[in-house]
Amino acid sequence: MRSLLHQPAILRIALPVHSVILRTMATASSSSSSLLFPSVSLNKLSSSRNASSLGFSVTRSRVSMSLSTESQTAINDSLFAHYKPSSAFLFPGQGAQAIGMGKEAQSVAAAADLYTKANHILGYDLLDICVNGPKEKLDSTVISQPAIYVTSLAAVELLRVREGGEQIINSVDVTCGLSLGEYTALAFAGAFSFEDGLKLVKLRGEAMQAAADAAKSAMVSIIGLDSEKVQQLCDAANQEVDEADKVQIANYLCPGNYAVSGGLKGIEVVEAKAKSFKARMTVRLAVAGAFHTSFMEPAVSRLEAALAATEIRSPRIPVISNVDAQPHADPDTIKKILARQVTSPVQWETTVKTLLSKGLKSSYELGPGKVIAGIFKRVDKSASVENISA
């Protein structure tokens, strides 16, 4: 029997995940949370390298080449370790997409230009799908990820032309994004270009889709338990299933709301046992694949190769990683983190709590939906997050 580490998953259509989770919050009672934070050894995160990481071609501009060379210089990864956030840009992940997004962006030339560039990179009319659908197409992993990335960065351009918008953008001293949104945050922070980021996001969606084709797996949201209880529930379920069907916490979203992923049989056992662990309710998520678990392992090598060939620089401001809830400055470390992100639990709850405990004063959610604003409110009712849509 293959171990969980190497077990691929099946993913038919990735429908809204985080939005589905969030919609269940209103029915769940508040509960204290004790995070089970997995240790992550960056030294063990593998990353492919090749000569292309020194520069895409000899025809690149002198500035581009100098930046690429700089990315190979040793950089202290703990450069942002003692960051003190005051203003944050927050970028949504898959599940925030909705028909009609991107339409408002067409009123601003710089924002509209992003969709034009995206069409050339993707090979299809992204804006048309964003505005007109069909919904099933927009919700698919390979479309929704580029769509949210582009629309979120278009929202930055809409904010820029607003009165006082440029001042807000310049005041941002930390950024992060939920899963996919980490790529958007890195692009905003200058770690890579819009174009290179979109190419990575395109490949990420395709790799996750492909990685999900060989095993039956699922995700379920557990409402009303703290993370310790959810872990105990997973442990109990794992005692009753084979290795290939084992489950784990995949998303530490916010207090009382955690997503569990794994083999289909394991998920069914979790659902059957949840009530005996005093869970308020369970919600089977509208996906057929186990995101952010080892079921996505087949996608890692493709991401490693793409990241190795991509010019990544040290971000100009801290970008908080989903893998360990820490900012990283070293480009090579960022590449390793991004490659492993698809198989690692999302540490969003820790990210939000850390930002708030460090004194974060103002936050802006840029892109479709208001999922992140809802999560912040769940962690701290007094938290204020302004949504900038496009």
CSV table of C-alpha atoms in Angstrom, one decimal:
chain,number,residue,atom,x,y,z
A,1,MET,CA,0.0,0.0,0.0
A,2,ARG,CA,1.4,3.4,-1.0
A,3,SER,CA,2.0,5.8,1.9
A,4,LEU,CA,0.0,9.0,2.2
A,5,LEU,CA,3.1,11.0,1.3
A,6,HIS,CA,3.1,9.6,-2.2
A,7,GLN,CA,-0.6,9.2,-2.8
A,8,PRO,CA,-2.0,11.5,-5.6
A,9,ALA,CA,-5.5,12.8,-5.6
A,10,ILE,CA,-8.4,13.4,-8.0
A,11,LEU,CA,-9.7,16.8,-8.7
A,12,ARG,CA,-12.6,17.3,-11.0
A,13,ILE,CA,-13.5,21.0,-10.6
A,14,ALA,CA,-12.2,23.2,-7.8
A,15,LEU,CA,-15.2,25.1,-6.7
A,16,PRO,CA,-15.1,27.7,-3.9
A,17,VAL,CA,-13.3,26.3,-0.9
A,18,HIS,CA,-12.5,29.2,1.5
A,19,SER,CA,-15.8,30.9,0.6
A,20,VAL,CA,-17.8,27.7,1.4
A,21,ILE,CA,-15.9,27.3,4.7
A,22,LEU,CA,-16.6,30.9,5.6
A,23,ARG,CA,-20.3,30.7,4.8
A,24,THR,CA,-20.7,28.1,7.6
A,25,MET,CA,-19.2,30.4,10.2
A,26,ALA,CA,-22.5,32.2,11.0
A,27,THR,CA,-23.9,28.9,12.3
A,28,ALA,CA,-21.0,28.0,14.4
A,29,SER,CA,-20.4,29.0,18.0
A,30,SER,CA,-17.1,30.6,18.8
A,31,SER,CA,-14.5,28.4,20.3
A,32,SER,CA,-11.0,28.9,21.6
A,33,SER,CA,-8.2,27.6,19.4
A,34,SER,CA,-5.0,26.0,20.4
A,35,LEU,CA,-2.9,25.7,17.2
A,36,LEU,CA,-1.1,22.5,16.3
A,37,PHE,CA,1.7,24.1,14.4
A,38,PRO,CA,3.7,21.7,12.3
A,39,SER,CA,7.4,22.2,12.4
A,40,VAL,CA,8.9,22.9,9.0
A,41,SER,CA,12.6,22.4,8.2
A,42,LEU,CA,13.5,24.5,5.2
A,43,ASN,CA,16.7,22.6,4.8
A,44,LYS,CA,14.6,19.6,3.8
A,45,LEU,CA,12.6,21.4,1.3
A,46,SER,CA,14.0,20.4,-2.1
A,47,SER,CA,14.4,22.9,-4.9
A,48,SER,CA,15.6,22.2,-8.4
A,49,ARG,CA,18.1,24.6,-9.9
A,50,ASN,CA,19.5,25.2,-13.4
A,51,ALA,CA,21.5,27.7,-15.3
A,52,SER,CA,18.3,29.4,-16.6
A,53,SER,CA,17.8,31.0,-13.1
A,54,LEU,CA,20.8,33.2,-13.9
A,55,GLY,CA,18.8,35.0,-16.6
A,56,PHE,CA,16.2,34.1,-19.2
A,57,SER,CA,18.3,34.9,-22.2
A,58,VAL,CA,21.1,37.1,-23.4
A,59,THR,CA,18.5,39.5,-24.9
A,60,ARG,CA,17.2,40.5,-21.6
A,61,SER,CA,17.8,44.1,-20.6
A,62,ARG,CA,20.8,45.1,-18.5
A,63,VAL,CA,18.5,45.9,-15.5
A,64,SER,CA,16.8,42.5,-15.7
A,65,MET,CA,20.1,40.7,-15.9
A,66,SER,CA,21.5,42.6,-12.9
A,67,LEU,CA,18.4,41.8,-10.9
A,68,SER,CA,18.7,38.2,-11.9
A,69,THR,CA,22.3,38.1,-10.8
A,70,GLU,CA,21.4,39.8,-7.5
A,71,SER,CA,18.9,37.0,-6.8
A,72,GLN,CA,21.8,34.6,-6.7
A,73,THR,CA,23.7,36.7,-4.0
A,74,ALA,CA,23.4,35.3,-0.5
A,75,ILE,CA,20.6,37.2,1.3
A,76,ASN,CA,19.9,36.9,5.0
A,77,ASP,CA,16.6,35.1,5.0
A,78,SER,CA,15.7,36.5,8.4
A,79,LEU,CA,15.9,40.1,7.1
A,80,PHE,CA,12.3,40.7,8.0
A,81,ALA,CA,12.2,38.6,11.2
A,82,HIS,CA,11.4,41.5,13.4
A,83,TYR,CA,9.0,43.3,11.2
A,84,LYS,CA,6.4,45.7,12.8
A,85,PRO,CA,3.3,45.8,10.6
A,86,SER,CA,1.1,48.9,10.5
A,87,SER,CA,-0.7,48.6,7.1
A,88,ALA,CA,-1.3,45.3,5.2
A,89,PHE,CA,-2.4,44.2,1.8
A,90,LEU,CA,-4.2,40.9,1.9
A,91,PHE,CA,-4.9,38.8,-1.2
A,92,PRO,CA,-7.6,36.1,-1.6
A,93,GLY,CA,-7.2,32.5,-2.7
A,94,GLN,CA,-9.1,30.1,-4.8
A,95,GLY,CA,-12.8,30.2,-4.0
A,96,ALA,CA,-13.1,34.0,-4.1
A,97,GLN,CA,-13.9,34.0,-7.8
A,98,ALA,CA,-17.3,35.3,-9.0
A,99,ILE,CA,-18.9,36.0,-12.3
A,100,GLY,CA,-18.5,39.7,-13.1
A,101,MET,CA,-15.1,40.2,-11.5
A,102,GLY,CA,-12.8,42.3,-13.6
A,103,LYS,CA,-15.5,44.4,-15.2
A,104,GLU,CA,-14.9,47.4,-13.0
A,105,ALA,CA,-11.1,47.2,-13.7
A,106,GLN,CA,-11.8,48.1,-17.4
A,107,SER,CA,-12.4,51.7,-16.4
A,108,VAL,CA,-8.7,52.1,-15.4
A,109,ALA,CA,-6.1,51.7,-18.2
A,110,ALA,CA,-3.4,50.2,-16.1
A,111,ALA,CA,-5.8,47.6,-14.7
A,112,ALA,CA,-7.3,46.8,-18.1
A,113,ASP,CA,-3.8,46.3,-19.5
A,114,LEU,CA,-3.2,43.5,-17.0
A,115,TYR,CA,-6.0,41.5,-18.6
A,116,THR,CA,-4.5,42.2,-22.1
A,117,LYS,CA,-1.2,40.9,-21.0
A,118,ALA,CA,-2.8,37.9,-19.4
A,119,ASN,CA,-4.6,36.9,-22.6
A,120,HIS,CA,-1.2,36.7,-24.4
A,121,ILE,CA,0.3,34.6,-21.6
A,122,LEU,CA,-2.7,32.3,-21.1
A,123,GLY,CA,-3.7,31.9,-24.7
A,124,TYR,CA,-7.4,32.7,-24.0
A,125,ASP,CA,-9.7,35.6,-23.2
A,126,LEU,CA,-9.5,35.7,-19.4
A,127,LEU,CA,-11.6,38.8,-19.0
A,128,ASP,CA,-14.5,37.3,-21.0
A,129,ILE,CA,-14.6,34.3,-18.6
A,130,CYS,CA,-14.3,36.5,-15.6
A,131,VAL,CA,-17.2,38.7,-16.7
A,132,ASN,CA,-19.4,36.3,-18.5
A,133,GLY,CA,-18.5,32.8,-17.3
A,134,PRO,CA,-19.8,30.1,-17.5
A,135,LYS,CA,-19.4,29.6,-13.8
A,136,GLU,CA,-18.3,26.0,-14.1
A,137,LYS,CA,-15.4,27.2,-16.3
A,138,LEU,CA,-14.4,30.1,-14.0
A,139,ASP,CA,-14.5,27.8,-11.0
A,140,SER,CA,-12.1,25.3,-12.5
A,141,THR,CA,-8.6,25.2,-10.9
A,142,VAL,CA,-6.8,26.1,-14.1
A,143,ILE,CA,-9.0,29.2,-14.8
A,144,SER,CA,-9.8,30.5,-11.3
A,145,GLN,CA,-6.2,30.7,-10.1
A,146,PRO,CA,-5.0,33.0,-12.9
A,147,ALA,CA,-8.3,34.9,-12.8
A,148,ILE,CA,-8.0,35.7,-9.1
A,149,TYR,CA,-4.3,36.6,-9.4
A,150,VAL,CA,-4.9,39.1,-12.3
A,151,THR,CA,-8.1,40.6,-10.7
A,152,SER,CA,-6.4,41.1,-7.4
A,153,LEU,CA,-3.5,43.0,-8.9
A,154,ALA,CA,-6.0,44.9,-11.1
A,155,ALA,CA,-7.6,46.0,-7.8
A,156,VAL,CA,-4.3,47.6,-6.7
A,157,GLU,CA,-4.4,49.7,-9.9
A,158,LEU,CA,-8.0,50.7,-9.1
A,159,LEU,CA,-6.9,51.8,-5.7
A,160,ARG,CA,-4.0,53.7,-7.1
A,161,VAL,CA,-6.2,56.1,-9.0
A,162,ARG,CA,-8.5,56.7,-6.1
A,163,GLU,CA,-8.0,59.8,-4.1
A,164,GLY,CA,-5.4,59.0,-1.5
A,165,GLY,CA,-4.8,55.6,-3.1
A,166,GLU,CA,-1.2,56.1,-4.0
A,167,GLN,CA,-0.5,57.1,-0.4
A,168,ILE,CA,-2.2,53.9,0.9
A,169,ILE,CA,-0.2,51.8,-1.4
A,170,ASN,CA,3.1,53.4,-0.4
A,171,SER,CA,2.2,53.0,3.3
A,172,VAL,CA,1.8,49.2,3.1
A,173,ASP,CA,4.6,47.5,5.0
A,174,VAL,CA,3.5,43.9,5.0
A,175,THR,CA,1.5,41.7,2.7
A,176,CYS,CA,0.2,38.1,2.5
A,177,GLY,CA,-2.3,36.0,0.6
A,178,LEU,CA,-4.4,33.0,1.3
A,179,SER,CA,-2.8,30.0,-0.6
A,180,LEU,CA,-2.8,31.2,-4.2
A,181,GLY,CA,-2.9,34.7,-2.8
A,182,GLU,CA,0.7,34.3,-1.7
A,183,TYR,CA,1.8,34.5,-5.3
A,184,THR,CA,-0.2,37.8,-5.7
A,185,ALA,CA,1.4,39.2,-2.6
A,186,LEU,CA,4.9,38.3,-3.9
A,187,ALA,CA,4.2,40.0,-7.2
A,188,PHE,CA,3.0,43.2,-5.3
A,189,ALA,CA,6.1,43.1,-3.2
A,190,GLY,CA,8.3,43.0,-6.3
A,191,ALA,CA,9.7,39.4,-5.8
A,192,PHE,CA,8.8,38.7,-9.4
A,193,SER,CA,7.1,40.4,-12.3
A,194,PHE,CA,3.4,40.3,-13.1
A,195,GLU,CA,4.1,38.2,-16.1
A,196,ASP,CA,6.4,35.7,-14.4
A,197,GLY,CA,3.9,35.4,-11.5
A,198,LEU,CA,1.1,34.7,-13.9
A,199,LYS,CA,3.1,32.0,-15.7
A,200,LEU,CA,3.8,30.4,-12.3
A,201,VAL,CA,0.1,30.6,-11.3
A,202,LYS,CA,-1.0,29.1,-14.6
A,203,LEU,CA,1.4,26.2,-14.1
A,204,ARG,CA,0.4,25.8,-10.5
A,205,GLY,CA,-3.2,25.4,-11.4
A,206,GLU,CA,-2.4,22.9,-14.2
A,207,ALA,CA,-0.1,20.9,-11.9
A,208,MET,CA,-2.6,20.7,-9.1
A,209,GLN,CA,-5.3,19.6,-11.5
A,210,ALA,CA,-3.0,16.9,-12.9
A,211,ALA,CA,-1.8,15.8,-9.5
A,212,ALA,CA,-5.4,15.1,-8.6
A,213,ASP,CA,-6.2,12.5,-11.2
A,214,ALA,CA,-5.2,9.2,-9.6
A,215,ALA,CA,-6.9,8.8,-6.2
A,216,LYS,CA,-10.2,9.4,-4.6
A,217,SER,CA,-9.9,12.2,-2.0
A,218,ALA,CA,-12.0,15.0,-0.5
A,219,MET,CA,-12.1,17.9,1.9
A,220,VAL,CA,-14.4,18.6,4.8
A,221,SER,CA,-14.8,21.7,7.0
A,222,ILE,CA,-15.1,21.0,10.7
A,223,ILE,CA,-17.1,23.7,12.5
A,224,GLY,CA,-17.1,24.4,16.2
A,225,LEU,CA,-13.9,22.6,17.4
A,226,ASP,CA,-10.5,23.9,18.3
A,227,SER,CA,-7.5,22.6,16.3
A,228,GLU,CA,-6.5,20.1,19.0
A,229,LYS,CA,-9.9,18.5,18.9
A,230,VAL,CA,-9.8,18.4,15.1
A,231,GLN,CA,-6.4,16.7,15.3
A,232,GLN,CA,-7.8,14.1,17.7
A,233,LEU,CA,-10.7,13.5,15.3
A,234,CYS,CA,-8.2,13.0,12.5
A,235,ASP,CA,-6.2,10.6,14.7
A,236,ALA,CA,-9.3,8.6,15.5
A,237,ALA,CA,-10.3,8.4,11.9
A,238,ASN,CA,-6.8,7.3,10.8
A,239,GLN,CA,-7.0,4.3,13.1
A,240,GLU,CA,-9.8,2.9,11.0
A,241,VAL,CA,-8.5,3.4,7.4
A,242,ASP,CA,-5.6,2.2,5.3
A,243,GLU,CA,-2.6,4.3,4.7
A,244,ALA,CA,-3.9,5.6,1.4
A,245,ASP,CA,-7.1,7.0,3.0
A,246,LYS,CA,-5.5,8.8,6.0
A,247,VAL,CA,-6.5,12.4,6.7
A,248,GLN,CA,-4.9,15.5,8.1
A,249,ILE,CA,-5.7,19.1,8.8
A,250,ALA,CA,-5.1,21.0,5.6
A,251,ASN,CA,-6.2,24.5,6.5
A,252,TYR,CA,-5.9,26.3,9.8
A,253,LEU,CA,-8.4,29.0,8.7
A,254,CYS,CA,-9.6,30.6,11.9
A,255,PRO,CA,-10.9,29.7,15.4
A,256,GLY,CA,-13.6,27.0,15.2
A,257,ASN,CA,-13.1,26.4,11.5
A,258,TYR,CA,-10.6,24.0,10.1
A,259,ALA,CA,-10.5,22.0,6.8
A,260,VAL,CA,-9.5,18.3,6.8
A,261,SER,CA,-8.2,16.6,3.7
A,262,GLY,CA,-7.4,13.1,2.8
A,263,GLY,CA,-8.6,9.8,1.2
A,264,LEU,CA,-12.4,9.6,0.6
A,265,LYS,CA,-12.9,6.8,3.1
A,266,GLY,CA,-11.0,8.7,5.8
A,267,ILE,CA,-13.1,11.8,5.2
A,268,GLU,CA,-16.2,9.7,5.5
A,269,VAL,CA,-15.0,8.4,8.9
A,270,VAL,CA,-14.2,12.0,10.0
A,271,GLU,CA,-17.8,13.0,9.1
A,272,ALA,CA,-19.3,10.0,11.0
A,273,LYS,CA,-17.2,10.7,14.1
A,274,ALA,CA,-17.4,14.5,14.2
A,275,LYS,CA,-20.5,14.7,16.4
A,276,SER,CA,-19.0,12.4,19.0
A,277,PHE,CA,-16.2,14.9,19.3
A,278,LYS,CA,-18.8,17.7,19.9
A,279,ALA,CA,-18.3,19.3,16.5
A,280,ARG,CA,-21.1,21.7,15.7
A,281,MET,CA,-21.3,20.6,12.1
A,282,THR,CA,-19.3,19.3,9.1
A,283,VAL,CA,-19.5,20.7,5.6
A,284,ARG,CA,-18.1,18.6,2.6
A,285,LEU,CA,-16.3,21.1,0.4
A,286,ALA,CA,-17.1,21.4,-3.3
A,287,VAL,CA,-13.8,19.9,-4.4
A,288,ALA,CA,-12.8,16.3,-5.2
A,289,GLY,CA,-9.2,16.7,-4.2
A,290,ALA,CA,-7.2,17.1,-1.0
A,291,PHE,CA,-5.6,20.5,-1.3
A,292,HIS,CA,-2.5,21.4,0.9
A,293,THR,CA,-1.7,17.8,1.8
A,294,SER,CA,0.7,15.2,0.5
A,295,PHE,CA,-2.0,14.2,-2.1
A,296,MET,CA,-0.7,17.1,-4.1
A,297,GLU,CA,2.8,15.7,-4.1
A,298,PRO,CA,2.9,15.0,-7.9
A,299,ALA,CA,2.6,18.8,-8.5
A,300,VAL,CA,5.8,19.6,-6.5
A,301,SER,CA,8.4,18.6,-9.1
A,302,ARG,CA,6.7,20.7,-11.8
A,303,LEU,CA,6.6,23.7,-9.5
A,304,GLU,CA,10.2,23.2,-8.6
A,305,ALA,CA,11.3,23.2,-12.2
A,306,ALA,CA,9.3,26.3,-13.0
A,307,LEU,CA,10.5,28.2,-9.9
A,308,ALA,CA,14.1,27.3,-10.7
A,309,ALA,CA,13.7,28.9,-14.1
A,310,THR,CA,12.0,32.0,-12.7
A,311,GLU,CA,13.8,35.2,-11.6
A,312,ILE,CA,12.8,35.8,-8.0
A,313,ARG,CA,14.2,38.7,-6.0
A,314,SER,CA,14.1,39.6,-2.3
A,315,PRO,CA,10.7,41.2,-1.6
A,316,ARG,CA,10.8,44.9,-0.8
A,317,ILE,CA,8.4,44.4,2.2
A,318,PRO,CA,7.7,41.2,4.3
A,319,VAL,CA,5.5,38.6,2.6
A,320,ILE,CA,4.1,36.1,5.1
A,321,SER,CA,4.4,32.5,4.0
A,322,ASN,CA,1.4,30.1,4.2
A,323,VAL,CA,3.8,27.3,5.1
A,324,ASP,CA,5.3,28.6,8.3
A,325,ALA,CA,3.5,32.0,8.9
A,326,GLN,CA,6.9,33.8,8.6
A,327,PRO,CA,8.4,36.3,6.2
A,328,HIS,CA,11.3,35.2,4.0
A,329,ALA,CA,13.9,37.4,2.2
A,330,ASP,CA,16.1,34.9,0.5
A,331,PRO,CA,14.9,34.1,-3.1
A,332,ASP,CA,16.1,30.4,-2.9
A,333,THR,CA,14.1,29.9,0.3
A,334,ILE,CA,11.1,31.5,-1.2
A,335,LYS,CA,11.3,29.1,-4.2
A,336,LYS,CA,11.5,26.1,-1.8
A,337,ILE,CA,8.6,27.4,0.2
A,338,LEU,CA,6.4,27.9,-2.8
A,339,ALA,CA,7.2,24.5,-4.2
A,340,ARG,CA,6.1,22.9,-0.9
A,341,GLN,CA,3.1,25.1,-0.3
A,342,VAL,CA,0.7,22.9,-2.2
A,343,THR,CA,1.4,20.0,0.1
A,344,SER,CA,1.7,21.9,3.4
A,345,PRO,CA,-1.2,23.0,5.7
A,346,VAL,CA,-2.2,26.6,5.4
A,347,GLN,CA,-1.2,28.5,8.5
A,348,TRP,CA,-3.6,31.4,8.0
A,349,GLU,CA,-4.9,31.6,11.6
A,350,THR,CA,-1.4,32.0,12.9
A,351,THR,CA,-0.7,34.6,10.2
A,352,VAL,CA,-3.7,36.7,11.2
A,353,LYS,CA,-3.1,36.4,14.9
A,354,THR,CA,0.6,37.3,14.5
A,355,LEU,CA,-0.2,40.4,12.4
A,356,LEU,CA,-2.8,41.6,14.9
A,357,SER,CA,-0.6,40.9,17.9
A,358,LYS,CA,2.3,42.9,16.3
A,359,GLY,CA,0.1,46.0,16.1
A,360,LEU,CA,-1.4,45.9,12.6
A,361,LYS,CA,-3.6,49.0,12.3
A,362,SER,CA,-5.1,49.0,8.8
A,363,SER,CA,-5.8,46.2,6.3
A,364,TYR,CA,-7.0,46.1,2.8
A,365,GLU,CA,-8.4,43.0,1.0
A,366,LEU,CA,-7.7,43.4,-2.7
A,367,GLY,CA,-9.6,41.3,-5.2
A,368,PRO,CA,-12.9,39.5,-5.5
A,369,GLY,CA,-15.0,38.6,-2.5
A,370,LYS,CA,-14.7,39.4,1.2
A,371,VAL,CA,-13.5,36.1,2.5
A,372,ILE,CA,-10.4,37.4,4.3
A,373,ALA,CA,-12.3,40.2,6.0
A,374,GLY,CA,-14.6,37.6,7.4
A,375,ILE,CA,-11.7,35.6,8.7
A,376,PHE,CA,-10.1,38.7,10.4
A,377,LYS,CA,-13.4,39.4,12.1
A,378,ARG,CA,-13.6,35.8,13.3
A,379,VAL,CA,-10.1,36.2,14.9
A,380,ASP,CA,-10.7,39.7,16.3
A,381,LYS,CA,-14.2,41.3,16.1
A,382,SER,CA,-12.6,44.8,16.3
A,383,ALA,CA,-10.4,44.2,13.2
A,384,SER,CA,-11.0,46.5,10.3
A,385,VAL,CA,-10.5,45.3,6.7
A,386,GLU,CA,-11.5,47.4,3.7
A,387,ASN,CA,-12.3,45.6,0.5
A,388,ILE,CA,-11.0,46.9,-2.8
A,389,SER,CA,-12.6,44.9,-5.6
A,390,ALA,CA,-12.1,45.1,-9.3
